[in-house]
PDB file of C-alpha atoms in Angstrom:
ATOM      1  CA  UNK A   1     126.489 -91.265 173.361  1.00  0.00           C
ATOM      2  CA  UNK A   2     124.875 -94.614 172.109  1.00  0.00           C
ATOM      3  CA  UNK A   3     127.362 -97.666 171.464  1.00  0.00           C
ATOM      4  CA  UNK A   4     127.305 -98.254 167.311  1.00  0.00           C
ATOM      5  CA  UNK A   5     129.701-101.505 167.709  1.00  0.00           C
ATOM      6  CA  UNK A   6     133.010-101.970 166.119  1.00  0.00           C
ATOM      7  CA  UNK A   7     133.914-100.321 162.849  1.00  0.00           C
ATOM      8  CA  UNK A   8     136.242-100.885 160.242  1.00  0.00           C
ATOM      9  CA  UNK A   9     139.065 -99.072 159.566  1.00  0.00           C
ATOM     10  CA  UNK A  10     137.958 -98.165 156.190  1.00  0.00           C
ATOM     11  CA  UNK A  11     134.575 -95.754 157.575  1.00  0.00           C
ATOM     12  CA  UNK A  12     137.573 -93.968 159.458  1.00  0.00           C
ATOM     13  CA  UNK A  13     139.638 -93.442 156.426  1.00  0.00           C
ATOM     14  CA  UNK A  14     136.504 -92.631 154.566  1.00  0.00           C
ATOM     15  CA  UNK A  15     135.800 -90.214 157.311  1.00  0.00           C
ATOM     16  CA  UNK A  16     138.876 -88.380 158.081  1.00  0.00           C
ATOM     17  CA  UNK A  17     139.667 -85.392 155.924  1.00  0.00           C
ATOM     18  CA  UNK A  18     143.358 -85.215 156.308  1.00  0.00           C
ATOM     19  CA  UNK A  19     143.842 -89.024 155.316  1.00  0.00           C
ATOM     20  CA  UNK A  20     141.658 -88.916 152.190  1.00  0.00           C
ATOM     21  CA  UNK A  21     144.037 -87.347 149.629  1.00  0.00           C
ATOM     22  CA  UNK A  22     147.052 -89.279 150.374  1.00  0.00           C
ATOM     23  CA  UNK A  23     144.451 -92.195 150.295  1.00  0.00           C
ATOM     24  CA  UNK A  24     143.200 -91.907 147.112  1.00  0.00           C
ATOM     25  CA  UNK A  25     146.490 -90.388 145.905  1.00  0.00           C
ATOM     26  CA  UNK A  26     147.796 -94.045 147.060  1.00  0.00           C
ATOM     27  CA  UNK A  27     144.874 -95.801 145.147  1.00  0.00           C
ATOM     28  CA  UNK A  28     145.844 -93.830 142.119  1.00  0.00           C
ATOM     29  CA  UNK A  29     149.659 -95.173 142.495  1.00  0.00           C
ATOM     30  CA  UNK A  30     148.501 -98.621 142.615  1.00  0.00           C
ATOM     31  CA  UNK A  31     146.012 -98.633 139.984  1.00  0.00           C
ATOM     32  CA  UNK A  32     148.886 -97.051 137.555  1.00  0.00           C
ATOM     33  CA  UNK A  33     150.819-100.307 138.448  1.00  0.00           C
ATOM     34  CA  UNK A  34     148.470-102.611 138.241  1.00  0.00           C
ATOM     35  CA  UNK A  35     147.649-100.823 134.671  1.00  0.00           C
ATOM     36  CA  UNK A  36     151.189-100.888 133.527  1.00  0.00           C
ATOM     37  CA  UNK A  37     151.850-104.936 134.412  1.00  0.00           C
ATOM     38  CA  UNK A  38     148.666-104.946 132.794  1.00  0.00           C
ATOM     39  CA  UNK A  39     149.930-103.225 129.305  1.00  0.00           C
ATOM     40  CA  UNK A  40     153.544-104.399 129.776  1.00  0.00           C
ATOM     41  CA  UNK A  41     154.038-107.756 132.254  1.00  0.00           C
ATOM     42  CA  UNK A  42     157.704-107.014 131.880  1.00  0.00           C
ATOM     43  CA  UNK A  43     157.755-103.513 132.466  1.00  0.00           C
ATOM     44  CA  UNK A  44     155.212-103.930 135.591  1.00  0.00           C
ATOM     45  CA  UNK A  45     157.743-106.942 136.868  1.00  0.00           C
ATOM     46  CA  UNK A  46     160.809-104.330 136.324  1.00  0.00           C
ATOM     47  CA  UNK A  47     159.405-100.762 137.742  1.00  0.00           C
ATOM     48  CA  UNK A  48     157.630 -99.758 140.497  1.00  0.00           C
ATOM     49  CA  UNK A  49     155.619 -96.506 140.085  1.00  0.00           C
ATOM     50  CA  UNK A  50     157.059 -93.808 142.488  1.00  0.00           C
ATOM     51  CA  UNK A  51     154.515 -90.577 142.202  1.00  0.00           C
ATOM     52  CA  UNK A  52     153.172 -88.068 139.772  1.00  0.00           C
ATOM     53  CA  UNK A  53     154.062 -84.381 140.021  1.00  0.00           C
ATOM     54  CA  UNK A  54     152.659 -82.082 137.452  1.00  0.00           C
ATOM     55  CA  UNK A  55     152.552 -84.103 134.078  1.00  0.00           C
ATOM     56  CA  UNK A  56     155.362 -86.490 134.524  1.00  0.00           C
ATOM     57  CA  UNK A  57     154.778 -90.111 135.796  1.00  0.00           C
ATOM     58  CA  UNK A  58     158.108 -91.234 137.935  1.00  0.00           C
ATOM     59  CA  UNK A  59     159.040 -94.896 137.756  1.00  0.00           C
ATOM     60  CA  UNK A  60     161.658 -96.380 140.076  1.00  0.00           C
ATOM     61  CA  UNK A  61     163.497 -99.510 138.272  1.00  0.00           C
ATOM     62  CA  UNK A  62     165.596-102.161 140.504  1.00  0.00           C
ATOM     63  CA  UNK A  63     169.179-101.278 138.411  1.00  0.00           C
ATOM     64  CA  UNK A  64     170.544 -99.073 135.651  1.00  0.00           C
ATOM     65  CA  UNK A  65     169.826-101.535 132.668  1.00  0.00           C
ATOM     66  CA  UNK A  66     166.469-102.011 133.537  1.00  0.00           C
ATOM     67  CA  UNK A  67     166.445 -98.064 133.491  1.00  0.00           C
ATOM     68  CA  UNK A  68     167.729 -97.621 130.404  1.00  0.00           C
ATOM     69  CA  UNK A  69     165.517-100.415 128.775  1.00  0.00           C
ATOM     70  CA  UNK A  70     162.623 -98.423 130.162  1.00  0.00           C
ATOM     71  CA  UNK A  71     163.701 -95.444 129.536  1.00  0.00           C
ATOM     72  CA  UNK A  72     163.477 -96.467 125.317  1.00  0.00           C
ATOM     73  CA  UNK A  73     160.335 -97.729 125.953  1.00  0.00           C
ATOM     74  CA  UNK A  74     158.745 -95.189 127.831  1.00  0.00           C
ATOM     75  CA  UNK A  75     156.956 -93.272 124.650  1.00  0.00           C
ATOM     76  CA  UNK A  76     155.631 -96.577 123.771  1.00  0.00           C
ATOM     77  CA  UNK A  77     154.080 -97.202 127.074  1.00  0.00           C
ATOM     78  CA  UNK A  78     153.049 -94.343 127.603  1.00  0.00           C
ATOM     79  CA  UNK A  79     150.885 -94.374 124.460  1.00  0.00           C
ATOM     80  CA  UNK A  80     149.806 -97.741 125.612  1.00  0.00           C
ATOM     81  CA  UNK A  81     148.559 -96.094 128.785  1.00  0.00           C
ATOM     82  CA  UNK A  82     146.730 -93.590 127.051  1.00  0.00           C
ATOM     83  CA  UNK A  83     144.863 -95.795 124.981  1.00  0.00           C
ATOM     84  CA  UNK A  84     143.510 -97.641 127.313  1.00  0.00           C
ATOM     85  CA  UNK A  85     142.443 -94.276 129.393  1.00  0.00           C
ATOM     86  CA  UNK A  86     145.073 -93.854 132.122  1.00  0.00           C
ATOM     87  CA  UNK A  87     146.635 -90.314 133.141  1.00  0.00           C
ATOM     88  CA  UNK A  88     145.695 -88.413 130.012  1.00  0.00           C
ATOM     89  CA  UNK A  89     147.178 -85.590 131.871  1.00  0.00           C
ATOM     90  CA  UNK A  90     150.440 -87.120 132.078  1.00  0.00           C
ATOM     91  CA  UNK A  91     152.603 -85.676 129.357  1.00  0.00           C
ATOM     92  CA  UNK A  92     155.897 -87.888 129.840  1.00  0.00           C
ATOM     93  CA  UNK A  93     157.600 -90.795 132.291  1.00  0.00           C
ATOM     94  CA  UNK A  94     160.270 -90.408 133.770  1.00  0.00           C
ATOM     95  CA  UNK A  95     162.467 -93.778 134.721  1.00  0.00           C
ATOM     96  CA  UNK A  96     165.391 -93.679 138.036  1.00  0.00           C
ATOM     97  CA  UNK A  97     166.904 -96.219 139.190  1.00  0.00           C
ATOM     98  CA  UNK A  98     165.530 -97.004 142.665  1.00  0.00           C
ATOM     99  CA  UNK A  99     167.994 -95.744 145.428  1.00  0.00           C
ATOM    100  CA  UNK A 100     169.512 -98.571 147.406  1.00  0.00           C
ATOM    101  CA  UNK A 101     168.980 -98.663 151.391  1.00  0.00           C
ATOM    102  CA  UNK A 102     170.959-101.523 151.757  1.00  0.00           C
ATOM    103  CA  UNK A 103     174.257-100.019 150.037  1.00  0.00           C
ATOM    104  CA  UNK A 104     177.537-100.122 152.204  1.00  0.00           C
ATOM    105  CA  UNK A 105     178.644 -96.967 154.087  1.00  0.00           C
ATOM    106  CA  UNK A 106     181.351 -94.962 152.837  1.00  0.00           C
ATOM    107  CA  UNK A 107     184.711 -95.777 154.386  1.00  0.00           C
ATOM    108  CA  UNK A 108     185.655 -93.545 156.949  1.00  0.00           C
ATOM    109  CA  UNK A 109     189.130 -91.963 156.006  1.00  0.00           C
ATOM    110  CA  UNK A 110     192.440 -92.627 156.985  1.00  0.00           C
ATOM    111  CA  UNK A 111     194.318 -90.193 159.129  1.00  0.00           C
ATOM    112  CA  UNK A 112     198.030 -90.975 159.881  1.00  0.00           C
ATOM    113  CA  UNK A 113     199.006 -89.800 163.230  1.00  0.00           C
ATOM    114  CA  UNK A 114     202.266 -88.154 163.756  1.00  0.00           C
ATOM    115  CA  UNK A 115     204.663 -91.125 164.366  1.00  0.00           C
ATOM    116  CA  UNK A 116     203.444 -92.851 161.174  1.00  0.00           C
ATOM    117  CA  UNK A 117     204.106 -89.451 159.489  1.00  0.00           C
ATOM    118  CA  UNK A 118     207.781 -88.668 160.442  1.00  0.00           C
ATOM    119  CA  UNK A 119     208.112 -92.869 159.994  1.00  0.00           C
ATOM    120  CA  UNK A 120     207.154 -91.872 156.225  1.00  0.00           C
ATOM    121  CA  UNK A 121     209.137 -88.862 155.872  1.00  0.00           C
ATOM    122  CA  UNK A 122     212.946 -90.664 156.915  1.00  0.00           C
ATOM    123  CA  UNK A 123     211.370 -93.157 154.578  1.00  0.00           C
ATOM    124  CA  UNK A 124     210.635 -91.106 151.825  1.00  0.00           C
ATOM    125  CA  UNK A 125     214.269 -88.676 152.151  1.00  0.00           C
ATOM    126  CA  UNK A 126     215.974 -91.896 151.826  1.00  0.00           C
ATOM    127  CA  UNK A 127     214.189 -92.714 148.262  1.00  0.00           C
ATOM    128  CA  UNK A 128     216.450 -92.723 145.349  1.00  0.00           C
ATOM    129  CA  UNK A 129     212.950 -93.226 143.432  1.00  0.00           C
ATOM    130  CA  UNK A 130     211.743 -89.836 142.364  1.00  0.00           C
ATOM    131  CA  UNK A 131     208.042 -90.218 141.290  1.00  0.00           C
ATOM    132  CA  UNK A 132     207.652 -92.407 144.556  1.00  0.00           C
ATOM    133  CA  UNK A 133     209.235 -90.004 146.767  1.00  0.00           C
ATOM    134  CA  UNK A 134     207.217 -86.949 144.894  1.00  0.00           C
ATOM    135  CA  UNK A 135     203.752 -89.015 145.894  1.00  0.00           C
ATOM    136  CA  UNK A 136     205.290 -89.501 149.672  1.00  0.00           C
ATOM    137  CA  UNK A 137     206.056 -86.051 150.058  1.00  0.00           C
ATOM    138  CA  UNK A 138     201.915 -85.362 148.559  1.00  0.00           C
ATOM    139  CA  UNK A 139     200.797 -88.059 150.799  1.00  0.00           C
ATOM    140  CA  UNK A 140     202.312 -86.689 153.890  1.00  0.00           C
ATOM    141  CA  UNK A 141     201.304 -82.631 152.951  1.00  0.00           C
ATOM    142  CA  UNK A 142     197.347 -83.577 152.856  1.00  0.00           C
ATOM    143  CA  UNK A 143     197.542 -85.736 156.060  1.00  0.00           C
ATOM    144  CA  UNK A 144     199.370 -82.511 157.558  1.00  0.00           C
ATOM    145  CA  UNK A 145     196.556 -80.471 156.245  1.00  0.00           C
ATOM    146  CA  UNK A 146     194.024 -82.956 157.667  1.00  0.00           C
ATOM    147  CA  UNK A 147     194.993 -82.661 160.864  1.00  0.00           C
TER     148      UNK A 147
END
């Protein structure tokens, strides 16, 4: 086999069957964007496109008031996007607000162990207070239950 020198990395994704539909899929994505900051700088700045899936275009925004902003103006851009001849198949958008990676775990949950539960129950039969010693007495069943 003759030496042909170095290639680029675009003859290989040119080349290779399984990469081209996710590449041009990924062109599409990016020309959609580009479109829309193009149409709409503000709505470009605020939403990223996510995908298409049958005839609806999915935009991610960065929080729920962007959403909803977007989410009124989404007939209007979309009409915009027609016009100037993008996805004519696309019938409506869809706006979400973009799911957060960086969001704090759930706290883990509290489990009393049994000294802290028969501390609570002598506290709780010595209550005159009725509504306090009611939510005692709950507190203590579901950390019985838990365990």
């Amino acid at each position: 086999m003759k030496w042909q020198g170095p290639r680029s990395a675009r003859y290989f994704l040119d080349t290779a069957n399984a990469l081209r539909a996710p590449r041009e899929q990924a062109c599409r994505l990016l020309a959609l964007q580009h479109a829309i900051c193009n149409i709409d700088l503000a709505a470009g700045a605020q939403c990223k496109v996510s995908h298409l899936k049958n005839d609806v275009l999915f935009l991610f925004a960065d929080t729920g008031v962007t959403a909803a902003k977007l989410k009124q103006s989404a007939p209007s851009l979309l009409a915009r996007l027609h016009r100037a001849g993008h996805v004519p198949e696309v019938a409506r958008i869809e706006v979400r607000v973009r799911p957060r990676h960086d969001a704090a775990p759930l706290p883990k949950r509290a489990v009393l162990n049994g000294e802290g539960l028969s501390h609570l129950e002598r506290y709780a039969a010595n209550l005159d207070d009725m509504p306090l010693k009611a939510a005692l007495r709950v507190l203590i069943e579901r950390q019985r239950r838990r365990r």
